[in-house]
Coordinates of C-alpha atoms in Angstrom, one line a residue:
T3 CA -17.1 250.2 164.5
D4 CA -17.5 247.9 161.3
V5 CA -15.4 244.9 162.4
K6 CA -16.6 244.5 166.0
R7 CA -19.9 244.3 164.1
L8 CA -18.4 242.0 160.7
A9 CA -16.7 239.6 164.7
A10 CA -20.6 239.4 165.9
I11 CA -21.9 236.9 163.3
P12 CA -21.0 234.2 164.8
N13 CA -22.1 235.2 168.4
F14 CA -25.7 236.3 166.4
L15 CA -26.3 233.7 164.5
R16 CA -25.9 230.7 167.0
R17 CA -28.2 233.6 169.5
K18 CA -30.6 233.2 165.9
A19 CA -30.1 229.3 166.1
K20 CA -31.0 228.6 169.7
Y21 CA -34.0 231.1 169.3
Q22 CA -35.5 229.3 166.1
S23 CA -35.6 225.8 168.2
L24 CA -37.2 227.7 171.7
R25 CA -40.0 228.8 169.5
N26 CA -39.6 225.4 167.4
E27 CA -41.0 224.2 171.1
E28 CA -43.6 226.6 172.4
P29 CA -45.4 226.7 169.4
D30 CA -48.4 228.5 171.3
E31 CA -47.0 232.4 171.0
T32 CA -46.9 232.5 166.7
A33 CA -47.2 235.4 166.9
E34 CA -45.2 236.6 169.7
S35 CA -42.4 234.9 168.2
S36 CA -43.6 236.5 164.6
D37 CA -42.9 239.7 166.3
M38 CA -40.2 239.3 168.5
S39 CA -38.0 237.4 164.2
S40 CA -38.9 240.8 162.7
E41 CA -37.8 242.9 165.1
H42 CA -34.7 240.5 165.9
D43 CA -33.4 240.0 161.6
G44 CA -32.4 243.1 161.2
D45 CA -30.6 244.0 164.4
V46 CA -28.9 241.8 167.3
K47 CA -28.7 243.3 171.3
T48 CA -26.9 241.0 174.0
D49 CA -27.8 240.6 177.7
S50 CA -24.5 241.8 177.8
P51 CA -23.7 245.8 178.9
H52 CA -21.0 246.0 176.8
A53 CA -23.7 243.8 174.0
V54 CA -23.5 245.4 169.9
Q55 CA -26.7 246.0 167.7
L56 CA -25.1 244.4 164.8
N57 CA -26.5 245.3 161.6
I58 CA -26.2 243.1 158.5
Q59 CA -26.2 246.0 155.5
P60 CA -22.2 247.1 156.3
L61 CA -21.8 244.5 155.2
E62 CA -24.3 243.5 152.1
V63 CA -22.6 247.2 151.2
T64 CA -19.4 245.9 151.1
Q65 CA -19.5 243.3 148.7
L66 CA -21.2 245.3 146.3
R67 CA -18.6 247.7 146.8
V68 CA -16.1 245.0 146.1
G69 CA -18.0 243.0 142.9
S70 CA -18.2 246.9 141.9
I71 CA -15.0 247.9 141.8
E72 CA -14.0 244.2 140.3
T73 CA -16.5 245.0 137.6
E74 CA -15.2 247.8 136.8
R75 CA -11.3 246.9 136.6
K76 CA -12.8 243.8 133.9
E77 CA -14.9 246.4 131.8
R78 CA -11.4 248.4 131.7
W79 CA -9.2 245.5 131.0
R80 CA -12.1 244.9 127.6
K81 CA -11.3 248.2 126.4
A82 CA -7.8 248.7 126.8
M83 CA -8.3 245.2 124.9
W84 CA -10.1 246.3 122.1
I85 CA -8.4 249.4 122.0
G86 CA -5.0 248.0 122.1
L87 CA -6.8 245.2 118.7
T88 CA -6.8 249.0 117.1
F89 CA -4.1 250.3 117.0
L90 CA -2.7 246.4 116.1
T91 CA -5.9 246.8 112.8
H92 CA -4.4 250.6 111.7
S93 CA -1.3 249.0 111.6
L94 CA -1.8 246.2 109.1
W95 CA -4.1 249.3 107.0
G96 CA -1.1 251.3 107.6
I97 CA 1.5 249.4 105.6
Y98 CA -2.0 248.1 103.1
P99 CA 0.0 251.1 100.9
V100 CA 3.5 250.1 101.3
L101 CA 2.9 246.4 100.2
V102 CA 0.8 247.2 97.3
R103 CA 3.7 249.3 96.1
N104 CA 6.0 247.1 96.6
L105 CA 4.0 244.6 94.5
S106 CA 3.1 246.2 92.3
V107 CA 5.9 249.3 91.4
V108 CA 9.1 246.5 91.9
H109 CA 7.7 243.7 91.7
K110 CA 5.8 244.1 88.8
V111 CA 2.2 242.1 90.3
P112 CA -1.0 243.7 88.8
T113 CA -3.2 245.9 90.8
L114 CA -6.6 244.1 90.9
S115 CA -5.2 240.7 90.6
L116 CA -3.3 241.8 94.0
M117 CA -7.2 241.9 96.1
A118 CA -8.9 238.9 93.3
A119 CA -5.0 236.3 94.4
A120 CA -5.3 237.5 98.5
N121 CA -9.1 236.4 99.2
L122 CA -8.9 233.2 96.9
I123 CA -6.7 232.4 100.0
N124 CA -9.1 234.3 101.7
V125 CA -12.6 233.4 101.6
P126 CA -11.1 229.5 101.5
V127 CA -9.8 229.9 104.6
M128 CA -13.1 231.7 106.6
L129 CA -15.4 228.7 104.5
L130 CA -13.4 226.2 106.9
A131 CA -12.8 229.0 109.7
T132 CA -16.3 229.0 110.9
S133 CA -17.4 226.0 108.9
G134 CA -17.1 223.4 112.5
S135 CA -18.3 226.9 114.3
T136 CA -21.5 227.4 116.7
G137 CA -21.4 231.1 117.3
G138 CA -19.3 232.4 114.5
S139 CA -20.5 230.2 111.2
I140 CA -21.9 232.5 108.2
Q141 CA -25.4 233.9 107.7
Y142 CA -25.4 232.7 104.3
K143 CA -29.2 233.9 104.0
E144 CA -28.0 238.1 105.8
L145 CA -25.4 237.8 103.0
F146 CA -28.7 239.6 100.3
S147 CA -30.5 241.2 103.5
K148 CA -30.9 245.0 102.5
T149 CA -29.1 245.5 104.6
M150 CA -25.5 243.5 104.0
L151 CA -26.4 244.8 99.9
Y152 CA -25.4 248.4 101.3
L153 CA -22.7 247.4 103.2
E154 CA -21.8 244.9 99.7
A155 CA -22.4 248.0 97.7
I156 CA -19.7 250.0 100.0
I157 CA -16.9 248.3 100.6
V158 CA -16.7 247.9 96.4
L159 CA -16.7 251.8 95.8
R160 CA -14.3 252.5 98.5
S161 CA -12.4 250.2 97.0
V162 CA -12.7 251.5 93.3
S163 CA -11.7 254.5 94.2
N164 CA -9.3 254.0 96.4
I165 CA -6.9 252.1 93.4
L166 CA -8.2 254.8 91.1
A167 CA -7.6 258.1 92.9
P168 CA -3.7 258.5 92.9
H169 CA -3.6 257.5 89.5
F170 CA -5.0 260.8 88.4
T171 CA -3.6 263.0 91.5
L172 CA -0.9 263.2 93.5
A173 CA -1.2 259.9 96.6
I174 CA -0.3 263.5 99.2
W175 CA -3.6 264.3 98.1
C176 CA -5.1 262.0 99.2
Q177 CA -3.4 260.9 102.1
L178 CA -4.7 264.7 103.2
I179 CA -7.9 264.0 102.6
T180 CA -8.4 260.3 103.7
L181 CA -7.3 262.4 107.8
S182 CA -11.1 264.0 107.0
T183 CA -12.5 259.7 108.2
P184 CA -12.6 260.3 111.1
F185 CA -14.7 263.9 111.4
L186 CA -16.7 262.6 109.1
V187 CA -17.4 259.7 110.8
A188 CA -18.8 261.4 114.8
L189 CA -20.8 263.5 112.5
F190 CA -22.2 260.8 110.9
S191 CA -22.3 258.4 113.8
S192 CA -24.3 262.4 115.4
L193 CA -26.8 261.9 112.6
I194 CA -27.4 258.0 111.5
L195 CA -27.1 256.5 114.8
K196 CA -28.0 258.7 117.1
E197 CA -24.8 258.2 119.4
T198 CA -23.0 260.9 122.1
L199 CA -19.3 261.5 121.0
P200 CA -17.0 260.2 123.5
P201 CA -15.6 262.8 125.9
F202 CA -12.8 264.3 123.6
T203 CA -13.4 263.1 120.0
I204 CA -13.5 266.3 118.6
P205 CA -9.8 267.5 120.4
S206 CA -7.7 264.1 119.4
M207 CA -9.5 264.6 116.3
V208 CA -8.2 268.0 115.7
L209 CA -4.7 266.9 117.2
S210 CA -4.3 264.0 115.1
S211 CA -5.4 265.5 112.1
I212 CA -2.4 268.3 112.8
G213 CA 0.0 265.6 113.6
G214 CA -0.8 263.8 110.0
F215 CA -0.8 267.4 107.9
L216 CA 2.8 267.5 109.6
M217 CA 4.3 264.3 108.3
L218 CA 3.0 264.9 104.7
F219 CA 3.5 268.8 104.9
Y220 CA 7.6 268.3 103.8
H221 CA 6.7 266.5 100.1
F222 CA 4.0 268.5 100.3
Q223 CA 5.9 270.9 99.1
E224 CA 8.9 269.0 98.2
S225 CA 5.8 267.3 95.4
S226 CA 4.8 271.5 94.7
Q227 CA 7.7 273.0 93.5
A228 CA 7.9 269.9 91.1
E229 CA 4.3 269.9 90.1
S230 CA 2.8 273.3 90.3
S231 CA 0.3 272.8 86.9
W232 CA -3.2 272.1 88.2
S233 CA -5.7 270.0 85.7
S234 CA -9.2 268.5 85.7
Q235 CA -7.2 265.4 85.7
D236 CA -5.8 266.1 90.0
L237 CA -9.8 267.8 90.2
L238 CA -10.7 264.1 89.6
G239 CA -8.5 262.4 91.4
M240 CA -9.2 264.6 94.6
A241 CA -12.5 263.9 93.6
L242 CA -11.9 260.2 93.9
A243 CA -10.1 260.6 97.9
A244 CA -13.1 262.7 99.5
F245 CA -15.7 260.3 97.5
S246 CA -13.5 257.5 98.9
S247 CA -13.0 258.8 102.5
V248 CA -16.9 258.7 102.5
C249 CA -17.7 255.1 102.0
L250 CA -15.0 254.7 104.3
A251 CA -17.2 256.5 106.9
L252 CA -20.1 254.9 105.9
Y253 CA -18.7 251.7 106.5
M254 CA -17.7 251.8 109.6
I255 CA -21.6 253.2 110.3
M256 CA -23.3 250.4 108.9
V257 CA -20.4 247.2 110.4
K258 CA -21.7 249.8 114.1
R259 CA -25.1 249.3 113.1
T260 CA -25.2 246.5 112.2
A261 CA -23.7 245.0 115.6
S262 CA -26.4 247.3 117.1
K263 CA -29.2 245.2 115.5
K264 CA -27.9 241.8 116.7
T265 CA -29.3 240.0 113.0
T266 CA -25.6 239.3 112.2
S267 CA -22.7 238.0 113.2
A268 CA -19.8 240.1 112.5
T269 CA -18.0 236.3 110.7
T270 CA -21.2 237.0 108.0
V271 CA -20.4 240.8 107.7
L272 CA -16.6 239.8 107.1
F273 CA -17.6 237.1 104.9
A274 CA -19.3 239.2 102.8
Q275 CA -16.3 241.8 103.3
L276 CA -14.5 239.7 101.3
L277 CA -15.6 237.9 98.7
A278 CA -17.5 241.0 97.5
L279 CA -14.2 242.1 96.9
L280 CA -12.9 238.3 95.4
V281 CA -15.4 239.0 92.8
Y282 CA -15.3 242.2 91.9
S283 CA -11.0 242.3 91.6
L284 CA -11.3 238.9 89.7
V285 CA -14.0 239.9 87.1
I286 CA -12.7 243.3 86.3
S287 CA -8.6 241.6 86.6
V288 CA -10.3 239.3 84.0
A289 CA -12.0 242.0 81.8
I290 CA -9.1 243.9 81.6
G291 CA -6.5 241.6 80.8
E292 CA -3.8 241.7 83.5
D293 CA -1.2 239.2 83.4
W294 CA -1.0 236.5 86.3
S295 CA 1.5 234.5 85.2
V296 CA 3.9 236.8 87.3
Y297 CA 2.6 234.6 90.6
L298 CA 4.6 231.8 88.8
H299 CA 8.2 233.8 88.7
M300 CA 7.8 235.3 91.3
S301 CA 10.7 234.7 94.1
G302 CA 10.2 233.7 98.0
A303 CA 10.5 237.2 99.4
T304 CA 8.3 238.4 97.0
W305 CA 6.2 235.5 97.9
S306 CA 6.0 236.3 101.5
V307 CA 5.6 240.4 101.1
F308 CA 2.1 239.2 99.2
L309 CA 1.3 236.8 101.8
V310 CA 1.2 238.9 103.7
F311 CA -0.5 241.4 102.4
A312 CA -3.0 239.0 101.8
V313 CA -3.1 236.6 105.1
G314 CA -2.2 239.0 107.6
V315 CA -4.1 243.1 105.8
L316 CA -6.7 241.8 104.0
L317 CA -7.8 238.7 106.4
L318 CA -6.5 239.5 110.1
G319 CA -6.8 243.2 109.2
N320 CA -11.0 242.9 107.9
V321 CA -10.8 240.9 110.7
G322 CA -9.9 243.4 114.0
Q323 CA -11.3 246.6 112.4
T324 CA -15.3 244.6 112.5
F325 CA -15.2 244.0 115.9
A326 CA -12.8 246.6 117.2
I327 CA -15.9 248.6 115.4
R328 CA -19.2 245.9 116.9
E329 CA -17.5 247.2 120.1
V330 CA -15.4 250.0 120.8
G331 CA -17.9 251.6 117.9
A332 CA -16.9 253.8 115.4
P333 CA -15.3 256.9 117.1
V334 CA -13.4 256.1 119.0
V335 CA -12.0 253.4 115.7
S336 CA -12.0 255.6 113.4
S337 CA -10.0 258.2 115.8
V338 CA -7.1 256.2 115.2
L339 CA -7.0 256.1 111.8
P340 CA -4.0 258.9 112.0
F341 CA -1.8 255.6 113.3
R342 CA -2.0 254.9 109.7
M343 CA -0.3 257.0 108.8
V344 CA 3.0 256.7 111.0
A345 CA 3.0 253.1 110.4
A346 CA 3.2 253.9 106.9
L347 CA 6.3 255.8 107.5
F348 CA 7.8 253.2 109.3
A349 CA 7.2 250.2 107.1
G350 CA 8.3 252.9 103.6
Y351 CA 11.6 253.4 105.8
F352 CA 11.8 248.8 105.3
L353 CA 10.4 247.8 102.3
L354 CA 11.3 251.0 100.1
G355 CA 13.4 253.1 100.8
E356 CA 11.5 255.7 102.1
Q357 CA 12.4 257.9 105.9
L358 CA 11.6 261.2 107.6
K359 CA 13.5 263.9 106.7
H360 CA 12.4 266.4 108.0
W361 CA 11.8 267.7 111.2
T362 CA 8.2 268.7 110.3
Q363 CA 7.9 265.1 109.9
F364 CA 9.6 263.9 113.7
L365 CA 6.7 266.9 115.6
G366 CA 3.9 265.2 113.3
A367 CA 4.6 261.9 114.5
A368 CA 5.1 262.7 118.1
V369 CA 2.0 264.8 118.1
C370 CA -0.6 262.4 116.5
L371 CA 1.2 259.5 118.9
L372 CA 0.3 261.5 122.1
S373 CA -3.3 263.2 121.2
L374 CA -4.8 259.3 120.9
T375 CA -2.1 258.0 124.1
A376 CA -4.5 260.7 125.7
Y377 CA -7.5 260.1 123.7
L378 CA -7.8 256.4 124.9
T379 CA -6.8 256.6 128.3
I380 CA -9.1 258.6 128.8
Q381 CA -11.3 255.9 126.8
I382 CA -10.7 253.4 129.2
F383 CA -10.9 255.1 132.9
H384 CA -13.8 256.8 130.5
K385 CA -17.0 255.8 132.9
K386 CA -20.2 256.5 131.7
R387 CA -22.5 257.7 134.0

C-alpha cells in the first residue's frame, strides 16, 4: 500500500547512501555501478523476503494533487472576493439616482454642479493617493492615447444621455431600457472581444431582467393610467436612454480590452474617467449658469448625503467597477446590473419615503436576487476546461 511505501522511505534513503559510499570506494566498477544506479533510482528491493518495492511516484502525485487543490481553493476565494466587490459596486451605483434626486429635488442643488463638485474632490484625492505609489501610478501619457480618448468620449456621452433622458420621458421607461445593458454587453463581448460567455449567463440575464420588470410593473401600471398620451419628447427620451445603455455596454467592453492589452493600468483608466467627467460637467454647469451658492447654505445632513454621493458612489463605485470588470469580465459584472434596482428601492425607502407597494414588486425582487445568487455561485465553483 501507499502507507507502507511512505514508511519505507527512510530505509530506502539509508540504503541508497550506503550504496553510494560503496560505489565511491570501487572506482573501477563505475559502469556496473551506473547500471545499478539507474536500476535503483526508481525502485529499490531489500534483501528481506518481505521487502517492499518502493516507487516514489505516488508521493509526487500526492504532492501535485495537494497543490492543485490549494490552487483551486485560492482561485475560488479570489472569484468570491471580486464577485462580492461587484455586488458592492452595483449597490453603490444603485443608490446613485436616489442620492441625485434627494440632492437636486429635495435640497435644490443643481444637477450638473453635483458631478462637477464631486469630482473636484475626487480628482485631487486620486492624485494624492497615487503620488507615492509605483505600481499604481497614473500613466499620464496614456491619457491621450487613442484607446483612452475613445473611452473618455464614451464616458462623457453616457453621462450626458443619462442625465438628459429623464427630462424628456418618464424615469420608469429609462429604467426599463437600462435592463437591456447585460444583453448588450454579452453581445459586444462575443463580437468585439471574441469571448465565450460564462455558463448560465443568458438564463441569468433573462431571469434578472424579468425580476426587474416585475419590480417596475406596478409603477408602470400607475403611470400609464395617469399619463396615457405619447409625444415626440417621450420617443426622444427613450432614444437617449437606449443610447446611454449602449454607451455603458461599450464602456465595460473598453475597460476589459485595456486590461487584456496590459498597456494601461486600472488606476489610469479610473483617473481618466474622473477627469473627463470633471471637465465636461464643470464646463457645462458654468455655461448654462447654474447657481453654485447653494453649497454655502447646505446643512450637515445635506453635506453627508453629498459626500456619500461624491466619495461613495463616484469614487469608490468607479474604483470597484473598473477593477471588477478587469478581473472577472464584463459579462459577469453586467449580469449583476439588475441588483442596482434592489439597492435603489431600499435607499429610496429611507431617503425619499418610497417603498414596495405591490406583490409583483416583492416577487420581482426575489426572482432577481435568486437568479443572481445561482449565477454567481456557478461562477465561483465553475472550472475552466
